[in-house]
Coordinates of C-alpha atoms in Angstrom, one line a residue:
M1 CA 20.9 -38.9 -66.2
S2 CA 21.8 -38.3 -62.6
D3 CA 19.5 -39.0 -59.7
A4 CA 19.5 -35.3 -58.9
T5 CA 18.3 -34.5 -62.4
L6 CA 15.6 -37.2 -62.2
S7 CA 14.5 -35.9 -58.8
N8 CA 14.0 -32.4 -60.3
S9 CA 11.8 -33.8 -63.1
A10 CA 9.8 -36.2 -61.0
C11 CA 6.8 -36.1 -63.3
R12 CA 8.8 -36.8 -66.5
W13 CA 8.7 -40.2 -68.0
H14 CA 12.1 -42.0 -68.3
P15 CA 12.1 -45.3 -70.2
D16 CA 15.4 -46.4 -68.5
W17 CA 13.9 -46.1 -65.0
Q18 CA 15.1 -49.6 -64.0
C19 CA 18.7 -48.5 -64.2
H20 CA 18.3 -46.0 -61.3
S21 CA 18.2 -48.2 -58.3
P22 CA 19.1 -51.7 -57.0
L23 CA 15.5 -51.9 -55.7
F24 CA 14.3 -52.2 -59.2
A25 CA 16.2 -55.4 -59.8
N26 CA 13.0 -57.6 -59.6
L27 CA 11.1 -55.3 -62.0
T28 CA 12.5 -56.8 -65.2
S29 CA 9.1 -57.6 -66.7
P30 CA 7.6 -54.1 -66.0
A31 CA 10.8 -52.5 -67.4
K32 CA 10.7 -54.6 -70.6
A33 CA 7.0 -53.9 -71.0
T34 CA 7.5 -50.1 -70.9
R35 CA 11.0 -49.7 -72.3
D36 CA 9.8 -48.5 -75.8
L37 CA 7.4 -45.8 -74.4
A38 CA 8.5 -42.2 -75.1
A39 CA 5.9 -40.7 -72.7
W40 CA 3.7 -41.6 -69.9
P41 CA 1.3 -44.3 -71.0
E42 CA -2.4 -43.8 -70.8
P43 CA -3.8 -45.8 -67.9
C44 CA -5.5 -48.4 -70.2
L45 CA -2.2 -48.9 -72.1
L46 CA -0.3 -49.3 -68.9
A47 CA -2.8 -51.9 -67.7
Q48 CA -2.3 -53.7 -70.9
R49 CA 1.5 -53.6 -70.8
L50 CA 1.6 -54.8 -67.2
Q51 CA -1.0 -57.5 -68.1
L52 CA -3.3 -56.6 -65.2
S53 CA -6.0 -59.1 -64.6
G54 CA -9.2 -58.4 -62.7
I55 CA -8.6 -54.7 -62.3
D56 CA -8.5 -51.7 -64.6
L57 CA -6.6 -48.4 -64.5
I58 CA -8.5 -45.2 -65.2
A59 CA -7.5 -41.5 -65.4
Q60 CA -7.5 -39.6 -62.1
T61 CA -9.9 -37.0 -63.6
T62 CA -12.6 -39.7 -64.1
F63 CA -12.4 -40.5 -60.4
D64 CA -12.3 -36.9 -59.3
Q65 CA -15.7 -36.3 -60.7
T66 CA -17.4 -39.0 -58.6
G67 CA -17.0 -37.6 -55.0
L68 CA -16.3 -41.1 -53.7
S69 CA -13.4 -42.1 -51.5
Y70 CA -10.5 -43.7 -53.3
E71 CA -11.0 -47.1 -51.7
S72 CA -14.8 -47.1 -52.4
Y73 CA -14.2 -46.2 -56.0
V74 CA -11.8 -49.1 -56.5
A75 CA -14.2 -51.5 -54.8
D76 CA -17.3 -50.2 -56.7
F77 CA -15.8 -49.9 -60.2
N78 CA -12.9 -52.4 -60.0
A79 CA -10.6 -49.7 -61.3
V80 CA -7.6 -47.8 -59.9
P81 CA -7.3 -44.0 -60.5
T82 CA -3.9 -43.4 -62.0
R83 CA -2.0 -40.2 -62.6
N84 CA 1.1 -39.6 -64.8
N85 CA 3.7 -39.9 -62.0
W86 CA 6.0 -42.5 -60.5
H87 CA 3.9 -43.0 -57.4
D88 CA 0.9 -44.2 -59.4
F89 CA 3.1 -46.0 -61.9
F90 CA 4.6 -48.2 -59.2
N91 CA 1.2 -48.6 -57.7
A92 CA 0.1 -50.2 -60.9
V93 CA 3.3 -52.4 -60.9
I94 CA 2.4 -53.6 -57.4
W95 CA -1.1 -54.4 -58.6
S96 CA 0.5 -56.6 -61.3
Q97 CA 2.6 -58.4 -58.7
F98 CA 0.3 -58.7 -55.7
P99 CA -3.3 -58.7 -57.2
L100 CA -4.9 -60.8 -54.4
S101 CA -3.3 -58.8 -51.6
K102 CA -4.1 -55.4 -53.1
Q103 CA -7.8 -56.5 -53.5
V104 CA -7.9 -57.7 -49.9
M105 CA -6.2 -54.4 -48.7
N106 CA -8.8 -52.4 -50.4
Q107 CA -11.7 -54.5 -49.2
L108 CA -10.5 -54.1 -45.6
H109 CA -10.3 -50.3 -46.0
V110 CA -13.9 -50.3 -47.3
T111 CA -15.1 -52.5 -44.5
D112 CA -13.7 -50.1 -41.9
I113 CA -15.1 -47.1 -43.8
S114 CA -18.6 -48.7 -43.7
R115 CA -18.3 -49.4 -39.9
Y116 CA -16.5 -46.2 -38.7
G117 CA -16.8 -43.7 -41.4
K118 CA -13.8 -41.8 -42.8
R119 CA -12.1 -41.8 -39.4
R120 CA -8.8 -43.6 -39.7
T121 CA -8.6 -46.8 -37.7
K122 CA -5.4 -48.5 -36.5
R123 CA -6.0 -51.2 -39.1
R124 CA -6.3 -48.7 -41.9
D125 CA -3.2 -47.0 -40.7
A126 CA -1.3 -50.3 -40.8
L127 CA -2.7 -51.2 -44.2
T128 CA -1.6 -47.8 -45.6
L129 CA 1.9 -48.1 -44.2
L130 CA 2.3 -51.5 -45.8
D131 CA 0.8 -50.3 -49.0
E132 CA 3.1 -47.2 -49.2
C133 CA 6.4 -48.4 -47.7
G134 CA 6.1 -52.1 -47.0
V135 CA 8.7 -54.8 -47.5
L136 CA 7.8 -58.4 -47.2
L137 CA 10.5 -60.6 -45.6
L138 CA 10.0 -64.2 -46.6
C139 CA 11.8 -66.1 -43.9
S140 CA 12.5 -69.8 -43.5
D141 CA 14.4 -69.3 -40.2
S142 CA 13.0 -67.6 -37.1
K143 CA 16.4 -66.0 -36.4
W144 CA 15.6 -63.3 -38.9
S145 CA 12.3 -62.2 -37.4
D146 CA 13.9 -62.3 -33.9
A147 CA 16.8 -60.1 -35.0
L148 CA 14.5 -57.7 -36.8
A149 CA 12.3 -57.3 -33.7
A150 CA 15.4 -56.7 -31.5
H151 CA 17.0 -54.3 -33.9
Q152 CA 20.1 -56.4 -34.1
W153 CA 21.2 -54.7 -37.3
H154 CA 24.8 -55.9 -37.4
D155 CA 23.6 -59.5 -37.4
L156 CA 20.6 -58.9 -39.7
F157 CA 22.5 -57.0 -42.4
W158 CA 26.2 -57.7 -41.9
H159 CA 27.1 -60.9 -40.1
W160 CA 24.3 -62.9 -41.8
R161 CA 24.5 -61.1 -45.1
S162 CA 25.1 -64.3 -47.1
G163 CA 21.7 -65.5 -46.1
W164 CA 19.8 -62.8 -48.0
G165 CA 18.3 -64.3 -51.0
Q166 CA 18.5 -67.8 -49.4
S167 CA 16.8 -68.1 -46.0
I168 CA 15.4 -64.6 -46.2
V169 CA 14.0 -63.0 -49.4
P170 CA 12.9 -59.4 -49.4
L171 CA 10.1 -58.3 -51.8
V172 CA 8.9 -54.7 -51.9
I173 CA 5.2 -54.1 -51.8
G174 CA 5.2 -50.4 -50.9
H175 CA 4.9 -48.4 -54.1
A176 CA 6.1 -45.2 -52.4
L177 CA 9.4 -47.0 -51.5
Y178 CA 9.9 -47.6 -55.2
E179 CA 9.2 -43.9 -55.9
Q180 CA 11.7 -42.9 -53.2
A181 CA 14.3 -45.2 -54.7
F182 CA 15.3 -42.5 -57.2
T183 CA 16.6 -40.4 -54.4
P184 CA 18.0 -42.7 -51.7
H185 CA 19.3 -41.2 -48.5
I186 CA 20.4 -42.0 -45.0
G187 CA 17.2 -42.2 -42.9
W188 CA 15.3 -44.0 -45.7
C189 CA 13.2 -46.6 -43.9
G190 CA 10.4 -49.1 -44.8
K191 CA 8.0 -51.1 -42.8
A192 CA 8.6 -54.9 -42.7
L193 CA 6.2 -57.7 -42.4
V194 CA 7.6 -61.2 -41.9
L195 CA 6.0 -64.1 -43.8
N196 CA 7.1 -67.6 -42.9
V197 CA 8.1 -69.9 -45.7
D198 CA 9.9 -73.2 -46.1
Q199 CA 13.5 -73.6 -47.3
A200 CA 12.4 -74.3 -50.9
F201 CA 11.0 -70.8 -51.3
S202 CA 14.4 -69.3 -52.4
S203 CA 14.7 -71.9 -55.2
L204 CA 11.5 -70.8 -56.8
T205 CA 11.6 -68.5 -59.8
K206 CA 10.9 -64.8 -59.1
T207 CA 7.4 -65.1 -60.7
Q208 CA 6.7 -68.1 -58.4
Q209 CA 8.0 -66.2 -55.4
Y210 CA 5.7 -63.3 -56.1
A211 CA 2.7 -65.6 -56.5
E212 CA 3.4 -67.4 -53.3
A213 CA 4.0 -64.2 -51.4
D214 CA 0.8 -62.8 -52.7
R215 CA -1.1 -65.8 -51.5
L216 CA 0.5 -65.8 -48.1
L217 CA 0.0 -62.0 -47.6
A218 CA -3.6 -62.1 -48.7
A219 CA -4.3 -64.7 -46.0
K220 CA -2.4 -62.7 -43.4
L221 CA -3.8 -59.3 -44.0
P222 CA -7.1 -59.8 -42.0
T223 CA -4.9 -60.3 -38.9
L224 CA -3.2 -56.9 -39.4
E225 CA -4.8 -54.6 -36.8
S226 CA -2.1 -52.1 -35.8
P227 CA 1.0 -50.4 -37.2
R228 CA 2.9 -51.9 -34.3
Q229 CA 2.8 -55.3 -36.2
L230 CA 5.1 -53.7 -38.8
K231 CA 8.8 -53.4 -38.0
P232 CA 11.1 -50.6 -39.1
L233 CA 13.6 -51.7 -41.8
P234 CA 16.4 -49.3 -42.8
I235 CA 16.3 -49.8 -46.5
L236 CA 20.0 -49.1 -47.3
G237 CA 21.0 -51.8 -44.9
V238 CA 19.5 -54.6 -46.9
P239 CA 22.4 -56.3 -48.7
G240 CA 22.4 -55.3 -52.4
W241 CA 20.1 -52.3 -51.9
H242 CA 22.7 -49.7 -51.4
Q243 CA 24.3 -48.3 -54.6
E244 CA 27.6 -47.9 -52.8
P245 CA 29.7 -50.7 -51.1
V246 CA 29.3 -50.7 -47.3
E247 CA 31.5 -51.9 -44.5
A248 CA 30.6 -53.1 -41.0
S249 CA 31.1 -49.6 -39.7
F250 CA 28.2 -48.4 -41.8
F251 CA 25.8 -50.1 -39.3
D252 CA 27.3 -48.2 -36.3
N253 CA 25.3 -45.1 -37.3
Q254 CA 22.6 -45.2 -34.5
S255 CA 20.7 -42.3 -35.9
Y256 CA 19.8 -44.6 -38.8
F257 CA 20.2 -48.1 -37.4
R258 CA 18.4 -47.2 -34.2
P259 CA 18.7 -49.4 -31.1
K260 CA 15.6 -51.1 -29.8
R261 CA 13.6 -48.7 -27.7
I262 CA 12.8 -50.0 -24.2
D263 CA 9.2 -49.2 -23.4

């Protein structure tokens, strides 16, 4: 099935979803857990297949009847409203990979709601951006964060491309990014947050990497106070995340790989 066909049937279930994007390479366990399903799983079954611990999935209709905010419902009932679509499916996947961080994110939302009402705060905006389109960059060398902040895209993505997976490991935490991966396009951008790790991080198993990233992120989240702390990350520039081979000239497109703006 082509990506265009998949895009036109966004609410249809496709058991071979992992085959549609390089971004799904780390999602082997969720893919295996759902491969035999012929239709969207009920929330309770999805929670079971993903082996969620400490959180339940419930039907969106159950939440709609409460009149509560989404964040308040999750905090009060320890359950995540879930619809039959890719957005909510990948949200459940992220809950399985980053349970500590997702709980902290939700609690920070609830804390701000209790203090300021439903008015969005800068912290809530930052949390939402990370939750929807965030990419964690686990870095053992400060050159990566420096290049990211300076928009040195040729160094970050091309000249140093052999370092990806070694001294820098990207892990998607934004569930909307996964949803968008079915229809990649020039302009597709995430929000990056750097987490410092030692050199041994890259030698961990993927399960261990997620557990360590979850621990580090949960500890860092209370310091996230503004969207400005998140850096733009052109997704198709990340080595291995473009479905087509790229050359150095790919990064000359300044409408996508934008130079650092001088304030």
